[in-house]
Amino acid sequence: QVHLVESGGGLVQAGGSLRLSCAASGLTFSWFVVGWFRQAPGKEREFVGRISWSGTTYCADSVKGRFTISRDNAKNTVYLQMNSLKPEDTAVYYCAVSDTGGSSSLSYRYWGQGTQVTVSS
């Protein structure tokens, strides 16, 4: 059984940083694409970025240059480092696993429960 658990969310002031973690059990992250998504109240789920099995990363334009994604194979954990946070980054952040990747949530079959990130102005 696959479980993804996000952690590291919280309340931070604008301009601050947070690092989210996504730990997996039941699968090996380095065999899949791991994506990060976020969903703000009243909005659709939005693609944030992904890391492929080769370690190649890609981030959406809205976070490019501020967010980075990394993976620790020994810990089977993927990280989302978020710097220069803005109030519009406030959302529930989810990690998810895909066999194929991409930016559509439909491509991801396993999801974590999400972690809340709140950025105050």
Coordinates of N, CA and C in Angstrom, one line a residue:
Q1 N 0.9 -1.2 0.0 CA 0.0 0.0 0.0 C 0.9 1.2 0.0
V2 N 0.5 2.2 -0.9 CA 1.3 3.4 -1.0 C 0.8 4.5 -0.1
H3 N 1.7 5.1 0.6 CA 1.4 6.3 1.4 C 2.3 7.4 1.2
L4 N 1.8 8.6 0.9 CA 2.6 9.8 0.8 C 2.2 10.7 1.9
V5 N 3.2 11.2 2.6 CA 3.0 12.1 3.8 C 3.8 13.4 3.6
E6 N 3.0 14.5 3.5 CA 3.7 15.8 3.4 C 3.8 16.4 4.8
S7 N 4.8 17.2 5.0 CA 5.1 17.9 6.2 C 5.9 19.2 6.0
G8 N 5.9 20.0 6.9 CA 6.7 21.2 6.8 C 5.9 22.5 6.6
G9 N 4.6 22.4 6.4 CA 3.8 23.6 6.2 C 3.7 24.4 7.4
G10 N 3.2 25.6 7.3 CA 3.0 26.5 8.4 C 2.7 27.9 8.0
L11 N 2.8 28.8 9.0 CA 2.6 30.2 8.7 C 3.9 30.9 8.6
V12 N 4.1 31.7 7.6 CA 5.3 32.4 7.4 C 5.0 33.8 6.9
Q13 N 5.9 34.8 7.1 CA 5.7 36.1 6.6 C 6.1 36.2 5.2
A14 N 5.6 37.1 4.4 CA 6.0 37.3 3.0 C 7.5 37.5 3.0
G15 N 8.2 36.9 2.0 CA 9.6 37.0 1.9 C 10.3 35.9 2.6
G16 N 9.6 35.1 3.4 CA 10.2 34.0 4.2 C 10.3 32.8 3.4
S17 N 10.8 31.7 4.0 CA 11.0 30.4 3.4 C 10.4 29.3 4.2
L18 N 10.1 28.3 3.5 CA 9.6 27.0 4.1 C 10.2 25.9 3.2
R19 N 10.4 24.7 3.9 CA 10.7 23.5 3.1 C 9.7 22.4 3.4
L20 N 9.0 22.0 2.4 CA 8.1 20.9 2.5 C 8.8 19.6 2.2
S21 N 8.3 18.6 2.9 CA 8.8 17.2 2.7 C 7.7 16.3 2.3
C22 N 8.0 15.4 1.5 CA 7.1 14.4 1.1 C 7.8 13.0 1.2
A23 N 7.3 12.2 2.2 CA 7.9 10.9 2.5 C 7.0 9.9 1.9
A24 N 7.6 8.8 1.4 CA 6.8 7.8 0.8 C 7.0 6.4 1.4
S25 N 6.0 5.6 1.5 CA 6.1 4.2 1.8 C 5.3 3.4 0.8
G26 N 5.8 2.3 0.5 CA 5.1 1.4 -0.5 C 5.6 1.6 -1.9
L27 N 6.5 2.6 -2.2 CA 7.1 2.7 -3.5 C 8.4 3.5 -3.3
T28 N 9.2 3.4 -4.4 CA 10.5 4.1 -4.4 C 10.4 5.3 -5.3
F29 N 10.6 6.5 -4.7 CA 10.4 7.7 -5.5 C 11.3 7.8 -6.7
S30 N 12.5 7.2 -6.6 CA 13.4 7.4 -7.8 C 13.0 6.6 -9.0
W31 N 11.9 5.8 -8.9 CA 11.4 5.1 -10.0 C 10.3 5.8 -10.7
F32 N 9.8 6.9 -10.1 CA 8.6 7.6 -10.6 C 8.9 9.1 -10.8
V33 N 7.9 9.8 -11.3 CA 7.9 11.3 -11.3 C 7.1 11.7 -10.1
V34 N 7.7 12.6 -9.3 CA 7.0 13.1 -8.1 C 6.7 14.6 -8.4
G35 N 5.5 14.9 -8.3 CA 5.0 16.3 -8.5 C 4.5 17.0 -7.3
W36 N 4.6 18.3 -7.3 CA 4.0 19.1 -6.3 C 2.9 19.9 -6.9
F37 N 1.8 20.0 -6.2 CA 0.6 20.7 -6.6 C 0.2 21.6 -5.4
R38 N -0.6 22.6 -5.7 CA -1.2 23.4 -4.6 C -2.6 23.8 -5.0
Q39 N -3.4 24.0 -3.9 CA -4.8 24.4 -4.1 C -5.2 25.4 -3.1
A40 N -5.5 26.6 -3.6 CA -6.0 27.7 -2.7 C -7.5 27.6 -2.6
P41 N -8.1 28.2 -1.6 CA -9.5 28.2 -1.4 C -10.2 28.8 -2.6
G42 N -11.2 28.0 -3.1 CA -12.0 28.5 -4.3 C -11.3 28.4 -5.6
K43 N -10.1 27.9 -5.6 CA -9.3 27.8 -6.9 C -9.1 26.3 -7.2
E44 N -8.8 26.1 -8.5 CA -8.4 24.7 -9.0 C -7.0 24.4 -8.5
R45 N -6.8 23.1 -8.4 CA -5.5 22.6 -8.1 C -4.5 23.0 -9.2
E46 N -3.4 23.5 -8.7 CA -2.4 24.1 -9.6 C -1.1 23.3 -9.6
F47 N -0.5 23.0 -10.7 CA 0.8 22.4 -10.8 C 1.9 23.3 -10.3
V48 N 2.8 22.8 -9.4 CA 3.9 23.7 -8.9 C 5.2 23.2 -9.6
G49 N 5.4 21.9 -9.6 CA 6.7 21.4 -10.2 C 6.8 19.9 -10.0
R50 N 7.9 19.4 -10.6 CA 8.1 17.9 -10.5 C 9.5 17.6 -10.6
I51 N 9.8 16.4 -10.2 CA 11.2 15.8 -10.3 C 11.0 14.4 -10.9
S52 N 11.8 14.2 -11.9 CA 11.7 12.9 -12.6 C 12.6 11.9 -12.0
W53 N 12.5 10.6 -12.5 CA 13.3 9.6 -12.0 C 14.8 9.8 -12.2
S54 N 15.1 10.6 -13.2 CA 16.6 11.0 -13.4 C 17.0 12.1 -12.5
G55 N 16.1 12.7 -11.8 CA 16.5 13.9 -11.0 C 16.3 15.2 -11.7
T56 N 15.8 15.2 -12.9 CA 15.5 16.5 -13.6 C 14.3 17.1 -13.0
T57 N 14.4 18.4 -12.8 CA 13.3 19.1 -12.2 C 12.7 20.2 -13.1
Y58 N 11.5 20.5 -12.8 CA 10.8 21.5 -13.6 C 9.8 22.2 -12.7
C59 N 9.8 23.5 -12.8 CA 8.9 24.3 -11.9 C 8.0 25.2 -12.8
A60 N 6.8 25.4 -12.4 CA 5.9 26.3 -13.1 C 6.4 27.7 -13.1
D61 N 6.0 28.5 -14.1 CA 6.5 29.9 -14.2 C 6.2 30.7 -13.0
S62 N 5.1 30.4 -12.3 CA 4.7 31.2 -11.2 C 5.6 31.0 -10.0
V63 N 6.4 30.0 -10.0 CA 7.3 29.8 -8.8 C 8.7 29.6 -9.2
K64 N 9.0 29.7 -10.5 CA 10.3 29.5 -11.0 C 11.3 30.6 -10.5
G65 N 12.4 30.1 -10.0 CA 13.4 31.0 -9.4 C 13.2 31.2 -7.9
R66 N 12.1 30.8 -7.4 CA 11.8 30.9 -6.0 C 11.7 29.5 -5.3
F67 N 11.2 28.5 -6.0 CA 11.0 27.2 -5.5 C 11.9 26.2 -6.2
T68 N 12.4 25.3 -5.4 CA 13.2 24.2 -6.0 C 12.8 22.9 -5.4
I69 N 13.0 21.9 -6.2 CA 12.6 20.5 -5.9 C 13.8 19.6 -5.8
S70 N 13.9 18.8 -4.8 CA 15.0 17.9 -4.7 C 14.6 16.6 -4.1
R71 N 15.4 15.6 -4.2 CA 15.1 14.3 -3.7 C 16.2 13.6 -2.9
D72 N 15.9 13.0 -1.8 CA 16.9 12.2 -1.1 C 16.5 10.7 -1.2
N73 N 17.3 10.0 -2.0 CA 16.9 8.6 -2.3 C 17.1 7.8 -1.1
A74 N 18.1 8.1 -0.2 CA 18.3 7.3 1.0 C 17.1 7.4 1.9
K75 N 16.5 8.5 1.9 CA 15.3 8.7 2.8 C 14.0 8.5 2.1
N76 N 14.1 8.3 0.8 CA 12.9 8.2 0.0 C 11.9 9.4 0.2
T77 N 12.5 10.5 0.1 CA 11.8 11.8 0.4 C 12.1 12.8 -0.7
V78 N 11.1 13.5 -1.0 CA 11.2 14.6 -2.0 C 10.9 15.9 -1.2
Y79 N 11.6 17.0 -1.6 CA 11.5 18.2 -0.9 C 11.1 19.3 -1.9
L80 N 10.3 20.3 -1.3 CA 10.0 21.5 -2.0 C 10.5 22.7 -1.2
Q81 N 11.6 23.3 -1.6 CA 12.1 24.4 -1.0 C 11.5 25.7 -1.5
M82 N 10.9 26.4 -0.7 CA 10.1 27.6 -1.1 C 10.7 28.9 -0.5
N83 N 11.3 29.7 -1.3 CA 11.9 31.0 -0.9 C 11.1 32.1 -1.4
S84 N 11.4 33.3 -0.8 CA 10.7 34.5 -1.3 C 9.2 34.3 -1.4
L85 N 8.6 33.8 -0.4 CA 7.2 33.5 -0.4 C 6.4 34.7 -0.5
K86 N 5.2 34.6 -1.2 CA 4.3 35.7 -1.4 C 2.9 35.2 -0.8
P87 N 2.1 36.2 -0.5 CA 0.8 35.8 0.0 C 0.0 35.0 -1.0
E88 N 0.2 35.1 -2.2 CA -0.5 34.3 -3.2 C 0.0 32.9 -3.3
D89 N 1.1 32.6 -2.6 CA 1.5 31.2 -2.5 C 0.7 30.4 -1.4
T90 N -0.2 31.1 -0.7 CA -1.0 30.5 0.3 C -1.9 29.4 -0.3
A91 N -1.8 28.2 0.2 CA -2.5 27.1 -0.4 C -2.2 25.8 0.4
V92 N -3.0 24.8 0.1 CA -2.6 23.5 0.6 C -1.7 22.8 -0.5
Y93 N -0.6 22.3 0.0 CA 0.4 21.8 -1.0 C 0.3 20.3 -0.9
Y94 N 0.3 19.6 -2.1 CA 0.2 18.2 -2.2 C 1.4 17.7 -3.0
C95 N 1.9 16.5 -2.6 CA 2.8 15.8 -3.4 C 2.0 14.6 -4.0
A96 N 2.5 14.2 -5.2 CA 1.8 13.1 -5.9 C 2.8 12.4 -6.8
V97 N 2.5 11.2 -7.2 CA 3.3 10.3 -7.9 C 2.7 9.9 -9.3
S98 N 3.5 10.0 -10.3 CA 3.1 9.6 -11.6 C 4.1 8.7 -12.3
D99 N 3.5 7.8 -13.2 CA 4.4 7.0 -14.0 C 5.0 7.8 -15.2
T100 N 4.2 8.8 -15.6 CA 4.6 9.5 -16.8 C 4.9 11.0 -16.7
G101 N 4.5 11.6 -15.6 CA 4.9 13.0 -15.4 C 3.9 13.9 -16.0
G102 N 4.3 15.1 -16.3 CA 3.5 16.2 -16.9 C 3.0 17.1 -15.8
S103 N 2.1 18.0 -16.2 CA 1.6 19.0 -15.3 C 0.2 18.9 -15.0
S104 N -0.5 17.9 -15.5 CA -1.9 17.6 -15.3 C -2.0 16.7 -14.0
S105 N -2.9 17.1 -13.2 CA -3.1 16.2 -12.0 C -3.7 14.9 -12.4
L106 N -4.3 14.8 -13.5 CA -4.8 13.5 -14.0 C -3.8 12.5 -14.2
S107 N -2.5 12.9 -14.4 CA -1.4 12.0 -14.7 C -0.9 11.4 -13.4
Y108 N -1.3 11.8 -12.3 CA -0.7 11.4 -11.0 C -1.7 10.5 -10.3
R109 N -1.3 9.4 -9.8 CA -2.2 8.4 -9.3 C -2.2 8.2 -7.8
Y110 N -1.1 8.7 -7.1 CA -1.0 8.6 -5.7 C -0.8 10.0 -5.2
W111 N -1.5 10.3 -4.1 CA -1.5 11.7 -3.5 C -1.4 11.6 -2.0
G112 N -0.7 12.6 -1.5 CA -0.6 12.8 -0.1 C -1.9 13.5 0.4
Q113 N -1.9 13.8 1.7 CA -3.1 14.4 2.3 C -3.0 15.9 2.2
G114 N -1.8 16.4 2.0 CA -1.6 17.9 1.8 C -1.1 18.5 3.1
T115 N -0.5 19.6 3.0 CA 0.0 20.4 4.1 C -0.3 21.9 3.8
Q116 N -0.8 22.6 4.8 CA -1.2 24.0 4.6 C 0.0 24.9 4.7
V117 N 0.1 25.8 3.7 CA 1.1 26.9 3.8 C 0.3 28.2 3.7
T118 N 0.6 29.0 4.7 CA 0.0 30.3 4.8 C 1.0 31.4 4.9
V119 N 1.0 32.3 3.9 CA 1.9 33.4 3.8 C 1.2 34.7 4.2
S120 N 1.7 35.3 5.2 CA 1.0 36.6 5.6 C 1.8 37.8 5.0
S121 N 1.0 38.8 4.8 CA 1.6 40.0 4.2 C 2.1 41.0 5.2

